[in-house]
Short mmCIF file of C-alpha atoms in Angstrom, two decimals:
data_model
loop_
_atom_site.label_atom_id
_atom_site.label_comp_id
_atom_site.label_asym_id
_atom_site.label_seq_id
_atom_site.Cartn_x
_atom_site.Cartn_y
_atom_site.Cartn_z
CA MET S 1 0.00 0.00 0.00
CA PHE S 2 2.74 2.39 0.95
CA ASN S 3 5.79 3.46 -0.99
CA ARG S 4 8.82 5.19 0.39
CA LEU S 5 9.18 8.83 -0.48
CA LEU S 6 11.74 9.07 -3.26
CA MET S 7 14.07 11.89 -2.38
CA GLY S 8 14.74 14.25 -5.23
CA ALA S 9 11.57 13.29 -7.13
CA ALA S 10 10.54 15.72 -9.83
CA ALA S 11 8.18 18.52 -8.80
CA LEU S 12 4.51 17.70 -9.27
CA SER S 13 3.03 19.20 -12.43
CA LEU S 14 -0.34 20.93 -12.26
CA ALA S 15 -1.38 19.03 -15.35
CA ALA S 16 -3.75 16.19 -14.58
CA SER S 17 -2.06 14.10 -17.24
CA MET S 18 1.30 13.92 -15.45
CA ALA S 19 2.99 10.54 -15.79
CA PHE S 20 5.53 10.49 -12.93
CA GLY S 21 5.18 9.73 -9.24
CA ALA S 22 4.16 12.21 -6.58
CA THR S 23 3.38 11.99 -2.88
CA GLY S 24 -0.34 11.82 -2.24
CA ALA S 25 -0.40 11.40 1.53
CA LYS S 26 2.13 11.21 4.33
CA PHE S 27 1.86 9.29 7.60
CA TYR S 28 4.08 9.31 10.65
CA VAL S 29 4.24 5.88 12.24
CA GLY S 30 4.63 5.34 15.97
CA ASP S 31 5.12 2.08 17.83
CA GLY S 32 2.24 1.09 20.08
CA ASP S 33 -1.02 2.88 20.82
CA LYS S 34 -0.47 6.64 20.50
CA GLU S 35 -4.08 7.73 21.05
CA LYS S 36 -3.45 9.65 24.28
CA VAL S 37 -0.39 11.34 22.83
CA PHE S 38 -2.34 12.29 19.72
CA MET S 39 -5.29 13.69 21.67
CA SER S 40 -2.93 15.90 23.65
CA LEU S 41 -1.35 17.02 20.39
CA VAL S 42 -4.61 18.10 18.72
CA ASN S 43 -6.28 19.50 21.83
CA GLU S 44 -3.36 21.35 23.40
CA LYS S 45 -0.27 21.59 21.22
CA ILE S 46 -1.13 22.38 17.61
CA ASN S 47 -2.57 25.76 18.59
CA THR S 48 0.96 26.80 19.63
CA ILE S 49 1.98 26.60 15.95
CA GLY S 50 -1.12 28.38 14.65
CA PHE S 51 -3.51 25.51 13.91
CA VAL S 52 -7.11 25.57 15.07
CA LEU S 53 -9.05 22.37 15.71
CA SER S 54 -12.69 22.32 14.63
CA ASP S 55 -15.19 19.45 14.58
CA PRO S 56 -13.10 16.63 16.06
CA HIS S 57 -14.40 13.11 15.41
CA GLU S 58 -12.59 10.61 17.57
CA ARG S 59 -12.91 6.83 17.58
CA ILE S 60 -15.23 6.56 14.60
CA ASN S 61 -14.49 2.83 14.63
CA ASP S 62 -16.52 2.55 17.86
CA ALA S 63 -19.52 4.08 16.10
CA TYR S 64 -19.16 1.57 13.25
CA LYS S 65 -19.24 -1.27 15.77
CA THR S 66 -22.22 0.17 17.63
CA LYS S 67 -24.25 0.66 14.47
CA TRP S 68 -23.46 -2.49 12.48
CA GLY S 69 -21.58 -4.83 14.78
CA THR S 70 -23.94 -4.89 17.76
CA GLU S 71 -26.64 -7.56 17.50
CA PHE S 72 -28.76 -6.51 20.47
CA ARG S 73 -29.47 -3.24 22.20
CA THR S 74 -31.43 -2.24 25.29
CA VAL S 75 -34.27 0.24 24.88
CA LYS S 76 -36.14 1.35 28.01
CA GLY S 77 -34.86 -1.68 29.86
CA VAL S 78 -35.92 -4.13 27.16
CA GLN S 79 -33.38 -5.99 25.02
CA GLU S 80 -34.16 -6.00 21.31
CA LYS S 81 -32.48 -6.85 18.04
CA HIS S 82 -30.50 -3.89 16.73
CA PRO S 83 -32.22 -2.77 13.50
CA ASP S 84 -28.91 -1.98 11.76
CA PHE S 85 -27.03 -5.12 12.80
CA ASP S 86 -25.03 -6.54 9.91
CA PRO S 87 -23.81 -10.14 10.46
CA THR S 88 -21.12 -9.58 7.81
CA PHE S 89 -19.60 -6.67 9.75
CA LYS S 90 -16.02 -7.34 10.82
CA GLU S 91 -14.19 -5.11 13.27
CA THR S 92 -10.74 -4.28 11.88
CA LEU S 93 -9.66 -1.08 13.63
CA ASP S 94 -8.53 -0.13 17.12
CA ASN S 95 -8.79 3.55 16.26
CA LEU S 96 -10.00 5.79 13.47
CA GLY S 97 -10.28 9.53 13.92
CA PHE S 98 -10.89 12.64 11.82
CA PHE S 99 -9.64 15.95 13.21
CA SER S 100 -10.36 18.98 11.03
CA ILE S 101 -7.73 21.68 11.43
CA THR S 102 -6.86 24.99 9.78
CA ASN S 103 -4.12 27.54 10.19
CA ASP S 104 -6.45 30.54 9.97
CA LYS S 105 -3.74 33.20 9.96
CA VAL S 106 -1.98 31.53 7.04
CA VAL S 107 -5.05 30.41 5.09
CA GLY S 108 -7.07 33.64 5.37
CA PRO S 109 -4.84 35.77 3.13
CA LEU S 110 -4.37 32.84 0.74
CA LEU S 111 -8.13 32.42 0.30
CA MET S 112 -8.27 36.06 -0.75
CA LYS S 113 -6.29 35.04 -3.84
CA GLU S 114 -7.38 31.43 -4.32
CA PRO S 115 -10.90 30.70 -2.97
CA SER S 116 -10.77 27.05 -4.08
CA LEU S 117 -8.25 26.38 -1.30
CA GLY S 118 -11.35 25.93 0.84
CA GLY S 119 -11.49 22.40 -0.55
CA PHE S 120 -8.87 21.55 2.09
CA SER S 121 -9.48 24.30 4.63
CA PRO S 122 -10.01 22.69 7.03
CA PHE S 123 -8.20 19.44 6.27
CA ASN S 124 -8.06 16.21 8.25
CA LEU S 125 -5.18 15.38 10.57
CA HIS S 126 -5.92 11.69 10.43
CA ILE S 127 -5.23 8.94 12.96
CA TYR S 128 -5.75 5.22 12.63
CA LYS S 129 -4.57 1.99 14.18
CA LYS S 130 -5.31 -1.46 12.78
CA MET S 131 -6.29 -4.35 15.02
CA GLY S 132 -3.47 -6.84 15.38
CA GLU S 133 -0.81 -4.27 14.52
CA ASP S 134 1.06 -2.45 17.27
CA LYS S 135 1.51 0.76 15.29
CA THR S 136 -0.30 4.08 15.11
CA TYR S 137 -0.47 6.15 11.92
CA VAL S 138 -0.99 9.93 11.94
CA GLY S 139 -0.92 11.99 8.77
CA HIS S 140 -2.64 14.01 6.11
CA VAL S 141 -2.96 14.52 2.38
CA ASP S 142 0.24 16.07 1.03
CA PRO S 143 -0.21 19.87 0.81
CA GLU S 144 1.10 20.01 -2.77
CA THR S 145 -1.49 17.43 -3.74
CA MET S 146 -4.17 19.52 -1.99
CA LEU S 147 -3.10 22.48 -4.13
CA ASN S 148 -3.11 20.47 -7.34
CA ILE S 149 -6.55 19.01 -6.67
CA THR S 150 -8.03 22.44 -5.94
CA GLY S 151 -6.29 23.97 -8.96
CA VAL S 152 -4.33 26.59 -7.03
CA LYS S 153 -1.72 28.07 -9.35
CA ASP S 154 -0.53 31.24 -7.63
CA ALA S 155 3.13 30.56 -6.79
CA ASP S 156 3.10 32.67 -3.63
CA VAL S 157 -0.03 30.95 -2.32
CA ARG S 158 1.45 27.53 -3.04
CA ALA S 159 4.74 28.32 -1.29
CA LYS S 160 3.10 29.76 1.84
CA PHE S 161 0.53 26.97 2.14
CA ILE S 162 3.17 24.23 1.81
CA ALA S 163 5.48 26.01 4.29
CA SER S 164 2.71 26.07 6.92
CA PHE S 165 2.87 22.27 7.12
CA VAL S 166 6.54 22.19 8.10
CA PRO S 167 6.02 22.94 11.83
CA LEU S 168 2.98 20.63 11.90
CA ASP S 169 4.91 17.72 10.43
CA LYS S 170 7.80 18.40 12.79
CA MET S 171 5.47 18.28 15.79
CA VAL S 172 3.74 15.09 14.63
CA SER S 173 7.10 13.47 13.98
CA GLU S 174 8.34 14.35 17.47
CA GLU S 175 5.13 13.29 19.22
CA ILE S 176 4.10 10.21 17.23
CA GLY S 177 7.21 8.83 15.54
CA SER S 178 9.83 9.83 13.01
CA LYS S 179 9.26 6.91 10.64
CA VAL S 180 7.45 8.17 7.54
CA GLN S 181 5.35 6.19 5.11
CA THR S 182 3.84 7.74 2.01
CA VAL S 183 1.24 6.89 -0.56
CA ASP S 184 2.47 7.80 -4.04
CA TYR S 185 0.44 8.25 -7.21
CA LYS S 186 0.89 9.00 -10.89
CA ALA S 187 -2.02 11.18 -11.99
CA LEU S 188 -5.04 13.11 -10.79
CA PRO S 189 -8.43 12.78 -12.43
CA ALA S 190 -8.93 14.98 -15.48
CA LYS S 191 -11.42 17.08 -13.45
CA PRO S 192 -10.54 16.71 -9.75
CA MET S 193 -13.08 19.27 -8.48
CA MET S 194 -16.85 19.54 -8.65
CA THR S 195 -17.90 23.18 -8.80
CA PHE S 196 -21.27 24.93 -8.87
CA GLU S 197 -22.91 28.31 -8.79
CA VAL S 198 -26.28 29.33 -7.38
CA PRO S 199 -27.68 32.65 -8.64
CA PHE S 200 -29.90 34.50 -6.20
CA GLU S 201 -31.70 37.80 -5.88
CA ARG S 202 -29.56 40.20 -3.91
CA GLY S 203 -32.08 41.59 -1.46
CA ALA S 204 -31.64 43.72 1.61
CA SER S 205 -30.55 40.75 3.70
CA LEU S 206 -27.89 38.36 2.45
CA ASP S 207 -28.26 36.54 5.76
CA ALA S 208 -31.82 35.51 4.86
CA PHE S 209 -30.69 33.85 1.62
CA ILE S 210 -27.80 32.11 3.36
CA SER S 211 -29.98 30.82 6.18
CA ASP S 212 -32.58 29.52 3.72
CA PHE S 213 -30.01 27.83 1.48
CA GLN S 214 -28.13 26.27 4.37
CA GLY S 215 -31.36 24.86 5.79
CA LYS S 216 -32.29 23.27 2.46
CA PHE S 217 -28.72 22.03 1.92
CA GLU S 218 -28.50 20.31 5.28
CA ALA S 219 -31.97 18.76 4.95
CA ALA S 220 -31.23 17.45 1.45
CA PHE S 221 -27.97 15.76 2.44
CA GLU S 222 -29.37 14.35 5.66
CA ALA S 223 -32.29 12.89 3.67
CA HIS S 224 -29.70 10.96 1.65
CA LYS S 225 -28.10 9.63 4.87
CA TYR S 226 -25.14 12.00 4.94
CA ILE S 227 -23.85 13.44 8.18
CA ILE S 228 -23.03 17.13 8.44
CA ALA S 229 -19.72 16.31 10.10
CA GLY S 230 -18.55 19.88 10.45
CA TYR S 231 -19.16 23.54 9.70
CA LYS S 232 -16.63 26.35 9.77
CA ASP S 233 -17.57 29.98 9.25
CA ILE S 234 -14.40 31.13 7.54
CA LYS S 235 -15.57 34.73 7.20
CA GLY S 236 -16.45 34.83 10.88
CA SER S 237 -13.13 33.29 11.91
CA MET S 238 -11.19 35.84 9.89
CA THR S 239 -13.25 38.72 11.30
CA ASP S 240 -12.71 37.46 14.86
CA ASN S 241 -8.95 37.28 14.25
CA ASN S 242 -8.77 40.71 12.55
CA ILE S 243 -7.60 39.08 9.32
CA GLU S 244 -8.45 41.04 6.17
CA PHE S 245 -11.13 39.14 4.26
CA GLY S 246 -12.91 41.90 2.42
CA ARG S 247 -13.17 40.04 -0.89
CA TYR S 248 -16.08 38.05 0.54
CA ASP S 249 -19.44 38.91 2.01
CA ALA S 250 -19.66 35.32 3.21
CA TYR S 251 -17.47 32.23 3.16
CA TRP S 252 -18.08 28.95 4.93
CA VAL S 253 -17.09 25.29 4.66
CA TYR S 254 -19.20 22.20 5.33
CA SER S 255 -17.67 18.83 6.18
CA LEU S 256 -19.68 15.95 4.74
CA CYS S 257 -19.60 12.27 5.60
CA HIS S 258 -21.69 9.31 4.40
CA PHE S 259 -21.32 6.90 7.30
CA ARG S 260 -22.02 3.60 5.56
CA PHE S 261 -19.90 4.56 2.58
CA SER S 262 -17.01 5.45 4.86
CA GLU S 263 -17.25 2.18 6.77
CA GLY S 264 -17.14 0.27 3.50
CA ILE S 265 -13.71 1.74 2.77
CA PHE S 266 -12.00 2.64 6.04
CA ASN S 267 -13.06 -0.47 7.95
CA ASN S 268 -12.44 -2.74 4.97
CA GLY S 269 -8.73 -2.46 4.45
CA ARG S 270 -8.16 1.19 3.51
CA PRO S 271 -8.15 3.26 6.71
CA ASP S 272 -5.40 5.41 5.17
CA ALA S 273 -7.94 6.81 2.68
CA GLY S 274 -9.56 8.50 5.65
CA ALA S 275 -6.98 11.26 5.20
CA PHE S 276 -9.42 12.62 2.59
CA ALA S 277 -12.38 12.56 4.98
CA PRO S 278 -14.63 14.23 5.77
CA CYS S 279 -15.15 16.00 2.45
CA SER S 280 -14.81 19.80 2.63
CA MET S 281 -17.36 21.68 0.51
CA TYR S 282 -16.69 25.42 0.46
CA MET S 283 -19.28 28.09 -0.32
CA TYR S 284 -18.76 31.81 -0.73
CA VAL S 285 -20.34 35.02 -1.95
CA GLU S 286 -17.95 37.66 -3.23
CA LYS S 287 -18.56 41.23 -2.15
CA GLY S 288 -21.65 42.61 -3.90
CA SER S 289 -22.15 39.42 -5.94
CA ASN S 290 -25.49 37.71 -6.59
CA LYS S 291 -23.96 34.25 -7.00
CA LEU S 292 -23.12 31.65 -4.41
CA MET S 293 -20.00 29.79 -5.54
CA ILE S 294 -19.46 26.21 -4.38
CA GLY S 295 -16.68 23.67 -4.75
CA MET S 296 -15.54 20.31 -3.40
CA PRO S 297 -12.78 17.85 -4.31
CA LYS S 298 -14.30 14.83 -6.03
CA LEU S 299 -14.11 11.53 -4.24
CA GLU S 300 -12.62 10.22 -7.48
CA ASN S 301 -9.37 11.67 -6.14
CA TRP S 302 -9.38 8.88 -3.56
CA VAL S 303 -9.11 6.31 -6.34
CA ALA S 304 -6.33 8.15 -8.15
CA VAL S 305 -4.25 9.33 -5.20
CA MET S 306 -4.71 6.44 -2.77
CA GLY S 307 -4.56 3.74 -5.44
CA ILE S 308 -7.90 2.21 -4.52
CA ASN S 309 -8.55 -0.67 -6.92
CA ASP S 310 -11.17 -2.79 -5.18
CA PRO S 311 -14.09 -2.80 -7.68
CA LYS S 312 -16.75 -2.46 -4.98
CA MET S 313 -14.99 0.51 -3.41
CA VAL S 314 -14.37 2.18 -6.77
CA ASP S 315 -18.04 1.82 -7.72
CA SER S 316 -19.17 3.27 -4.39
CA ILE S 317 -16.83 6.24 -4.83
CA HIS S 318 -18.05 7.01 -8.34
CA ASN S 319 -21.66 6.59 -7.25
CA LEU S 320 -21.21 9.02 -4.37
CA ASP S 321 -19.72 11.66 -6.67
CA LYS S 322 -22.76 11.31 -8.94
CA GLU S 323 -25.13 11.45 -5.99
CA ILE S 324 -23.56 14.59 -4.52
CA ILE S 325 -23.73 16.35 -7.89
CA GLY S 326 -27.37 15.27 -8.20
CA ILE S 327 -28.24 16.62 -4.76
CA MET S 328 -26.59 19.95 -5.54
CA THR S 329 -28.31 20.37 -8.90
CA GLY S 330 -31.56 19.45 -7.16
CA LEU S 331 -30.95 22.44 -4.90
CA GLY S 332 -30.76 24.70 -7.94
CA ALA S 333 -26.98 24.71 -8.29
CA LYS S 334 -25.58 24.87 -11.80
CA GLU S 335 -22.61 22.56 -12.33
CA LEU S 336 -19.64 24.38 -13.86
#
């Protein structure tokens, strides 16, 4: 699954048709169970290097077991068959956690130039441990790959975003373990992002439109069994931190997760792919504009970057991309 990082590899081209290897994700590997060390890192230490934790989701593997691996449950003192029990469910993980983080002070000015960077702002600092293996993995999608997926071309933005990961990786290495394993890949999908626009009538209150759209958005995704796994008001965060963000009247990011879909991949041999989860869908309105702009990295990137080749997993990934696009167009969004 993993390949060693080849030192001196050629720089990753922005072209989706590139034919040489690049690092897709990086994991620091520690001996033993590093859960307590990791929790201290994300809750207490990363803020000292500028990162902000939002929407932590720890021990998702326990939720998988509760939902599909528990045959009986007790309701009001009465034991009954669990309605979601799946006799084929097999517990494979000791730990699986998604921890959405952002370096607001770095990312704010970069979003002013490249709004699509919201596709990985926040991004997941991922932890997992397999059952039967005395190792803990902590890592994230490679920042250069994040930039290539989101189509960020500005050289200054790219350099500053990549540089912001240096202190984070140093801290993870010191806390978790210095051994590094990478997932390498050859090419991104021809169109790695799904993007949309929603025209609206610019009335006296932009807040009214936003509230209405967000309500419909959340209801539509929840009706299709998605979990709204996170929400970050980027505009509000920048305002609170006195970071110039005047290009936008509004900017926010949803984190989306389809629980059964995720179990079918992360609990079935590919917990490393969880570095891409949950999916960040950014939405913004530029100052004075009457269009809501939306974007999200396609799940197809999981296949390309993580080298997923199990036919069932690949089909589920492609189906979810289609479903998400269908839900968005059903909300009146025009696919770009």
